[in-house]
mmCIF file of C-alpha atoms in Angstrom:
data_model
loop_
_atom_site.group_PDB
_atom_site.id
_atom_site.type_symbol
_atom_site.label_atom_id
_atom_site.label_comp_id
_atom_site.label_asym_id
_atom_site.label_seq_id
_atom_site.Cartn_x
_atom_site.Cartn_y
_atom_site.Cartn_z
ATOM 1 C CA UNK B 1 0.000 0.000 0.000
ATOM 2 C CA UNK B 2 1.699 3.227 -1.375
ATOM 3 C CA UNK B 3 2.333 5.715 1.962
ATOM 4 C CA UNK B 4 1.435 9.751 1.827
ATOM 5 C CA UNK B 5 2.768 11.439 -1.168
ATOM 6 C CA UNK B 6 4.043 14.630 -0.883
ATOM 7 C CA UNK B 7 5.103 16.630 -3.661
ATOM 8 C CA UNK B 8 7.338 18.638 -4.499
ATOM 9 C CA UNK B 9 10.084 17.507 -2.005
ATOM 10 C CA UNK B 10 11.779 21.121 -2.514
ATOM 11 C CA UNK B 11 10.748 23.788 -3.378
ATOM 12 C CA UNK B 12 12.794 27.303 -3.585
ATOM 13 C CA UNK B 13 10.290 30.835 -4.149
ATOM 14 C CA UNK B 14 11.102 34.208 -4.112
ATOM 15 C CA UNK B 15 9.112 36.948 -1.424
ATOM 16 C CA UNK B 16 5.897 37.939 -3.051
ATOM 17 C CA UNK B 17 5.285 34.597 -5.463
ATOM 18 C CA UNK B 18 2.691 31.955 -4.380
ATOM 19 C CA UNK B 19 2.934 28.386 -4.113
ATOM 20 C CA UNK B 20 0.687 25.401 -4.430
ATOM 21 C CA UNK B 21 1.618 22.243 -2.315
ATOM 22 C CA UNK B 22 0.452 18.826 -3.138
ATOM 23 C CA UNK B 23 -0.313 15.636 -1.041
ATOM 24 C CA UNK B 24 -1.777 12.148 -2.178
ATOM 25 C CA UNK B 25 -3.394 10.601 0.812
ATOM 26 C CA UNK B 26 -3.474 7.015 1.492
ATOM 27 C CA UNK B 27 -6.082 5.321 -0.361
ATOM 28 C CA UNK B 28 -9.131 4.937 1.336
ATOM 29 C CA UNK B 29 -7.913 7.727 3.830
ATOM 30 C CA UNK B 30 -10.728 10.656 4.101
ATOM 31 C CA UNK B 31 -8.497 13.473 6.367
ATOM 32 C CA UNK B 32 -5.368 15.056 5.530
ATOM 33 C CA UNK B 33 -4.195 17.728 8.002
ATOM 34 C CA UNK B 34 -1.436 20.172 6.880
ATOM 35 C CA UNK B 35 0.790 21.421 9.520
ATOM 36 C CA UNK B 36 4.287 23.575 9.378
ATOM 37 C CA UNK B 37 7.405 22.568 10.794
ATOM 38 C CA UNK B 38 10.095 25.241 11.689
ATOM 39 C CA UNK B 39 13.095 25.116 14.088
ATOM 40 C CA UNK B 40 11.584 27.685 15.799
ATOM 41 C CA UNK B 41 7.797 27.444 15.994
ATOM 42 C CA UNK B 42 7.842 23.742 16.140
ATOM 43 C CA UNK B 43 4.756 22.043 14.447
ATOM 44 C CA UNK B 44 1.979 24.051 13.718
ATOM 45 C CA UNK B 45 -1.554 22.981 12.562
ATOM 46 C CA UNK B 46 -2.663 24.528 9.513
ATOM 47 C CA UNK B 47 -5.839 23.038 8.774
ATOM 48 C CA UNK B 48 -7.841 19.390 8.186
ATOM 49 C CA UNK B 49 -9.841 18.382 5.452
ATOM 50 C CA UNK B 50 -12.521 15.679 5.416
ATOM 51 C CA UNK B 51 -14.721 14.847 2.271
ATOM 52 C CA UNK B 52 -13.538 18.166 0.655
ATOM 53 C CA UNK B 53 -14.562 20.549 3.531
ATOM 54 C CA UNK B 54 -12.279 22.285 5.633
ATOM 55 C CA UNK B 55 -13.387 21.040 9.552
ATOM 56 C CA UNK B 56 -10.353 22.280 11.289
ATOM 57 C CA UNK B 57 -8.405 25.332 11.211
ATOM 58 C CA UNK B 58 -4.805 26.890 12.672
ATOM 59 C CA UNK B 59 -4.150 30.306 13.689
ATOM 60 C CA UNK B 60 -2.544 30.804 10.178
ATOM 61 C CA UNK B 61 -3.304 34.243 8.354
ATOM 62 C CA UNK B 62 -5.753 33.976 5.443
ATOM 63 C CA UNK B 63 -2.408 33.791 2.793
ATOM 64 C CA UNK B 64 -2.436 30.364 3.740
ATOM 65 C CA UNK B 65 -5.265 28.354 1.856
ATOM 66 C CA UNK B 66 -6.220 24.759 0.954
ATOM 67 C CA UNK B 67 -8.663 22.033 -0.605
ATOM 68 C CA UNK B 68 -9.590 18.982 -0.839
ATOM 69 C CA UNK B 69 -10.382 17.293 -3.982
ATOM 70 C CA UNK B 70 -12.822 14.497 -4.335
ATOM 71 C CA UNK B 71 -10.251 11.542 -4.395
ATOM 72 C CA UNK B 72 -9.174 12.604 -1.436
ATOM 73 C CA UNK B 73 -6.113 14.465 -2.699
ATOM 74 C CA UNK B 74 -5.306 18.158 -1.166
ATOM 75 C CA UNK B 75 -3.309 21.135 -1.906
ATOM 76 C CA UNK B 76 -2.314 23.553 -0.136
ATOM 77 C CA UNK B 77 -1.448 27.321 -1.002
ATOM 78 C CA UNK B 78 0.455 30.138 0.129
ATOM 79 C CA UNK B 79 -0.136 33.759 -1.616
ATOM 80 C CA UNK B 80 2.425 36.356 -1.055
ATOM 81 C CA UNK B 81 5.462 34.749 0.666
ATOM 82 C CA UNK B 82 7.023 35.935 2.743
ATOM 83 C CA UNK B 83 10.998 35.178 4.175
ATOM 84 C CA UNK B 84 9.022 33.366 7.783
ATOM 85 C CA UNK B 85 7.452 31.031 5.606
ATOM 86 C CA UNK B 86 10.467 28.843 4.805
ATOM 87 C CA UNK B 87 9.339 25.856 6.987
ATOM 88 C CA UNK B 88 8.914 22.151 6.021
ATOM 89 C CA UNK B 89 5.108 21.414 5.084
ATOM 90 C CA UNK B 90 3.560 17.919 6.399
ATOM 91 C CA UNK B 91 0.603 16.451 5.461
ATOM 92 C CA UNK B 92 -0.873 13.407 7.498
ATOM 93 C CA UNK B 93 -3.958 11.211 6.601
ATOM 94 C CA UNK B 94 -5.991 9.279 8.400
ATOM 95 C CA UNK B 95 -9.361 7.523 7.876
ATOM 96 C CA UNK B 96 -11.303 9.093 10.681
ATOM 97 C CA UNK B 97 -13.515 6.442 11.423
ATOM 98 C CA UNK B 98 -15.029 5.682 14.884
ATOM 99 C CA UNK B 99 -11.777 5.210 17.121
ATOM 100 C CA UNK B 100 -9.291 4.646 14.278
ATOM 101 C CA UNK B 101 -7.391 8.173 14.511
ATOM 102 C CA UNK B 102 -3.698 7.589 13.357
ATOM 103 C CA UNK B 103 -2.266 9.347 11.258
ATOM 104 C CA UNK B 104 0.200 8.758 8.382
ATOM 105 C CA UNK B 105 2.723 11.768 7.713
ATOM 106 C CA UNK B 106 3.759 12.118 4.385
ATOM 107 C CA UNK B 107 7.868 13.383 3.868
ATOM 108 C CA UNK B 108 7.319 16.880 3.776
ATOM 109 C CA UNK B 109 8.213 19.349 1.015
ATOM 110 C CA UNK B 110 10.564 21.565 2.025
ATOM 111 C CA UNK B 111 9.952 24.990 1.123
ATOM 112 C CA UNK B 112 12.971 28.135 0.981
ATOM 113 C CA UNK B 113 11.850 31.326 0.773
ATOM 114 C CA UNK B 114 14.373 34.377 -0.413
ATOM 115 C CA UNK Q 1 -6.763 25.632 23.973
ATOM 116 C CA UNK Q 2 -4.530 22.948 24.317
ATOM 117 C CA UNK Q 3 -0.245 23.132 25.257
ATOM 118 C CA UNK Q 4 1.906 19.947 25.268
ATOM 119 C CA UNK Q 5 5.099 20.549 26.996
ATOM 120 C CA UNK Q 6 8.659 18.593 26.463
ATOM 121 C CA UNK Q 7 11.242 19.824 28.561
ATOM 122 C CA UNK Q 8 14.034 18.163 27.901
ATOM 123 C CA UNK Q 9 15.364 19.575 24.131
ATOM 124 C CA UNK Q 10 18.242 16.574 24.012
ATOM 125 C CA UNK Q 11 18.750 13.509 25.465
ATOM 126 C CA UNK Q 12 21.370 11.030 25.064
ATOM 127 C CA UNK Q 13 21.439 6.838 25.806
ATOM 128 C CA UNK Q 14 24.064 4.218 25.632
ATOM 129 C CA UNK Q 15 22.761 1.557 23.179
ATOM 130 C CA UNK Q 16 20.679 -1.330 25.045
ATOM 131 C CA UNK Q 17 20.009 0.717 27.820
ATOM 132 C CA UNK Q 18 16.342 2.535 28.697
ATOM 133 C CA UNK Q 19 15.477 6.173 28.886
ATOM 134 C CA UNK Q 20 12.575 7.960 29.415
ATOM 135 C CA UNK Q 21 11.210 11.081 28.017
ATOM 136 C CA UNK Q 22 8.799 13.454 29.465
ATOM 137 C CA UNK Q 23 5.805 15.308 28.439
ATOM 138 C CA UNK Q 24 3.012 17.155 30.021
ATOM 139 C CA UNK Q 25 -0.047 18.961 28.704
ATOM 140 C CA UNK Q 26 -2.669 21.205 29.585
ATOM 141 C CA UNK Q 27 -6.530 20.919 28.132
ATOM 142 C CA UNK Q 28 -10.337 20.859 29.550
ATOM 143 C CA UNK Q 29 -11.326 18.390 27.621
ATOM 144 C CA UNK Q 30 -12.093 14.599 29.507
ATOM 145 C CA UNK Q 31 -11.874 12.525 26.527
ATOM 146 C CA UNK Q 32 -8.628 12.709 23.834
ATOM 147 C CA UNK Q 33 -5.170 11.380 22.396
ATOM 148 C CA UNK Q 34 -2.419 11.511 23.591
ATOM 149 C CA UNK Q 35 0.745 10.150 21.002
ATOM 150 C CA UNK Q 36 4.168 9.785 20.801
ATOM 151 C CA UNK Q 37 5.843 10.050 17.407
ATOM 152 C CA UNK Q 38 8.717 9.732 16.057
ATOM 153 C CA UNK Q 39 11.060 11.669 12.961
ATOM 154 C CA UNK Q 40 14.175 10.114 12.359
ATOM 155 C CA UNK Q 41 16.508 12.056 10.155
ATOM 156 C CA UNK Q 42 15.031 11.272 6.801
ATOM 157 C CA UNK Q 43 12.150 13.435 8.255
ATOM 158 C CA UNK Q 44 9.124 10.782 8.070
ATOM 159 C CA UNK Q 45 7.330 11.516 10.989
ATOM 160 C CA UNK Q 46 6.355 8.286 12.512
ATOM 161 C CA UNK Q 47 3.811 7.152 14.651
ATOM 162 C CA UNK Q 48 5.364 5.306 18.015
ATOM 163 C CA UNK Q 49 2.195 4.942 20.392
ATOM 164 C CA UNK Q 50 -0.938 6.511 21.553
ATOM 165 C CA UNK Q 51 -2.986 6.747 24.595
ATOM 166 C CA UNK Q 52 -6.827 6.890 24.790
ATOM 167 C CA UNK Q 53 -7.192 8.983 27.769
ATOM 168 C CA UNK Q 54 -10.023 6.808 29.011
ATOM 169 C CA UNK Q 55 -8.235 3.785 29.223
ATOM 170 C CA UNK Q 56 -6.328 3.523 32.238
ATOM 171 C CA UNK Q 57 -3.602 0.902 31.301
ATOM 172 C CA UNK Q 58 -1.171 2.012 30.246
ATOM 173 C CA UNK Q 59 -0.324 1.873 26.358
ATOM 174 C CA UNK Q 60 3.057 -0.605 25.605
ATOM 175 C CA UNK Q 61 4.060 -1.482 21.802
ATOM 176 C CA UNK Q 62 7.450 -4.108 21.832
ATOM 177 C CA UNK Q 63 10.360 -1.884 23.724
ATOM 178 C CA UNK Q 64 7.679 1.079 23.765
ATOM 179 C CA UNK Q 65 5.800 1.629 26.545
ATOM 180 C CA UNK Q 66 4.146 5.289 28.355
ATOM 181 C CA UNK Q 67 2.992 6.444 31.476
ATOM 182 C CA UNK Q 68 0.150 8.177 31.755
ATOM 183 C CA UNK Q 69 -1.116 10.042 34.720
ATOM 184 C CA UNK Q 70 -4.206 11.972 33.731
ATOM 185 C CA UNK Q 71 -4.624 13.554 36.947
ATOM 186 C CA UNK Q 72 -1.630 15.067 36.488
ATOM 187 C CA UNK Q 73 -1.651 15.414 32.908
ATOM 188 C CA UNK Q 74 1.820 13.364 32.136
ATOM 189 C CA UNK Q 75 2.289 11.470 29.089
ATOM 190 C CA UNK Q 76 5.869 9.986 29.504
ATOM 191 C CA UNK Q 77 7.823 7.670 27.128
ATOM 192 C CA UNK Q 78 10.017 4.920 27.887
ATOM 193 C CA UNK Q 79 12.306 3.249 25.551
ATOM 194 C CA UNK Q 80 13.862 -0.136 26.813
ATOM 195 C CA UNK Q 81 16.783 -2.086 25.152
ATOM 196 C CA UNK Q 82 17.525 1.398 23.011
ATOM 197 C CA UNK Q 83 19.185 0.899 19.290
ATOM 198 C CA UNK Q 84 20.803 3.367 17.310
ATOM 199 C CA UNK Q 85 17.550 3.318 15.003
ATOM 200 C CA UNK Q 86 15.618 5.115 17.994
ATOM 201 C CA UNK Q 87 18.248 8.495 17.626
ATOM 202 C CA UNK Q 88 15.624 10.844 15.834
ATOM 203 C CA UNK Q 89 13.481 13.684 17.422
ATOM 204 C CA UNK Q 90 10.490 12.438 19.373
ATOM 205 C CA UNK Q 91 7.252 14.647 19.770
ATOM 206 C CA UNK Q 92 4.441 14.355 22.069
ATOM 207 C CA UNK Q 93 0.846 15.487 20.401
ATOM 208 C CA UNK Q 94 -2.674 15.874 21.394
ATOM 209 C CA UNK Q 95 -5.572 15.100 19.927
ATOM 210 C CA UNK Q 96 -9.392 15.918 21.221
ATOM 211 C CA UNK Q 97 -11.575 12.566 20.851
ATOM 212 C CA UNK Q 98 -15.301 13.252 18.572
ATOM 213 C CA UNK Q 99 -15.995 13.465 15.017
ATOM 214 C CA UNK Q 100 -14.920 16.749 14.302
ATOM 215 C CA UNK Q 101 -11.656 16.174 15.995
ATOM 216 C CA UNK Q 102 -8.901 16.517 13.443
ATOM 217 C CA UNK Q 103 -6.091 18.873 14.872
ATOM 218 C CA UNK Q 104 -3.039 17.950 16.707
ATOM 219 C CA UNK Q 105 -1.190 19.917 19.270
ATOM 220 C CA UNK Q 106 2.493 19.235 19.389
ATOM 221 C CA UNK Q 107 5.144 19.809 21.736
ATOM 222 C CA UNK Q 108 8.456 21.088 20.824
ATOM 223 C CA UNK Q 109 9.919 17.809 20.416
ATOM 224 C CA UNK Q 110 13.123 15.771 22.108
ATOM 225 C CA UNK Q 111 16.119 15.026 20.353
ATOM 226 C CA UNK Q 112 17.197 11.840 21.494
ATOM 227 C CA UNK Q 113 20.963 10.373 20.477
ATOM 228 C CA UNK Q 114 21.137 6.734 21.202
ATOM 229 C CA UNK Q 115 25.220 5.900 21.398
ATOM 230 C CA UNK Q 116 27.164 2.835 20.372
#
């Protein structure tokens, strides 16, 4: 069974651009939650998508935007970068189903900012 | 809102001994996860264990086991019979229980060097 595809693995933008972030969820996996990782902030929750709605959301300003498409697969996009958004991006998926909460993290893409 | 706490930013273990990392958290909420993952090096954050908070037993998986003290909101890991595959960062997380419950809380993470 293929594991949480997340692409692109790098990624390198310049203040200003915008950038669209992909991840392929598990099959049969309903929820994928984006979250940032920095050296600094730790890992934040950006938001959770189940069945194409958004149902959770971070304290993350309204640059930061997402979807969820109806296989299941999400993107994620930042408008406007800015040099604080370097950060590595994870997505997790789960299948959110009575008690069965784990979550699979996908590799992260690794995004640089300058 | 929720906090998870790690207060130990390193840790280091001779090989095929135990350690034990700490976490504690703060929330309202009666019924949740708690986990423990794990992100070696290559990055690939991996799940370790998790803790319904209304079980009382605690959670064990092989050399992995926790203990958790709900009263005093303590999630603690213990590694037995370390290998050099456990050096990686470890993170505690929370998670509210119920159908809408899709966010994790995260501490800061423990690096933890397991030595030959």
């Amino acid at each position: 069974k293929a594991g949480v595809t997340q692409t692109p693995r790098y990624l390198i933008k310049t203040r200003g651009q915008q950038v669209t972030l992909s991840c392929s969820p598990i099959s049969g996996h309903r929820s994928v939650s984006w979250y940032q990782q920095t050296p600094g902030q730790g890992l934040q929750f950006l938001f959770e998508y189940f069945s194409e709605t958004q149902r959770n959301k971070g304290n993350f300003p309204g640059r930061f935007s997402g979807r969820q498409f109806s296989n299941s697969r999400s993107e994620m996009n930042v408008s406007t970068l800015e040099l604080g958004d370097s950060a590595l991006y994870l997505c997790a998926s789960s299948i959110r189903t009575g008690e069965n909460t784990e979550a699979f993290f996908g590799q992260g893409t690794r995004l640089t900012v300058v | 809102a929720q906090t998870v706490t790690q207060s130990q930013p390193e840790m280091s273990v001779q090989e095929a001994e135990t350690v034990t990392l700490s976490c504690t958290y703060d929330t309202s909420e009666n019924n949740y996860y708690l986990f423990w993952y794990k992100q070696p090096p290559s990055r690939q954050m991996i799940l370790v264990i998790r803790q319904e908070a209304y079980k009382q037993q605690n959670a064990t998986e092989n050399r992995f086991s926790v203990n958790f003290q709900k009263a005093a909101k303590s999630f603690s890991l213990k590694i037995s019979d370390s290998q050099l595959g456990d050096t990686a960062m470890y993170f505690c997380a929370f998670m509210k229980r119920g159908p809408n419950a899709g966010k994790s809380t995260f501490g800061d993470g423990t690096t933890l060097t397991v030595k030959p």
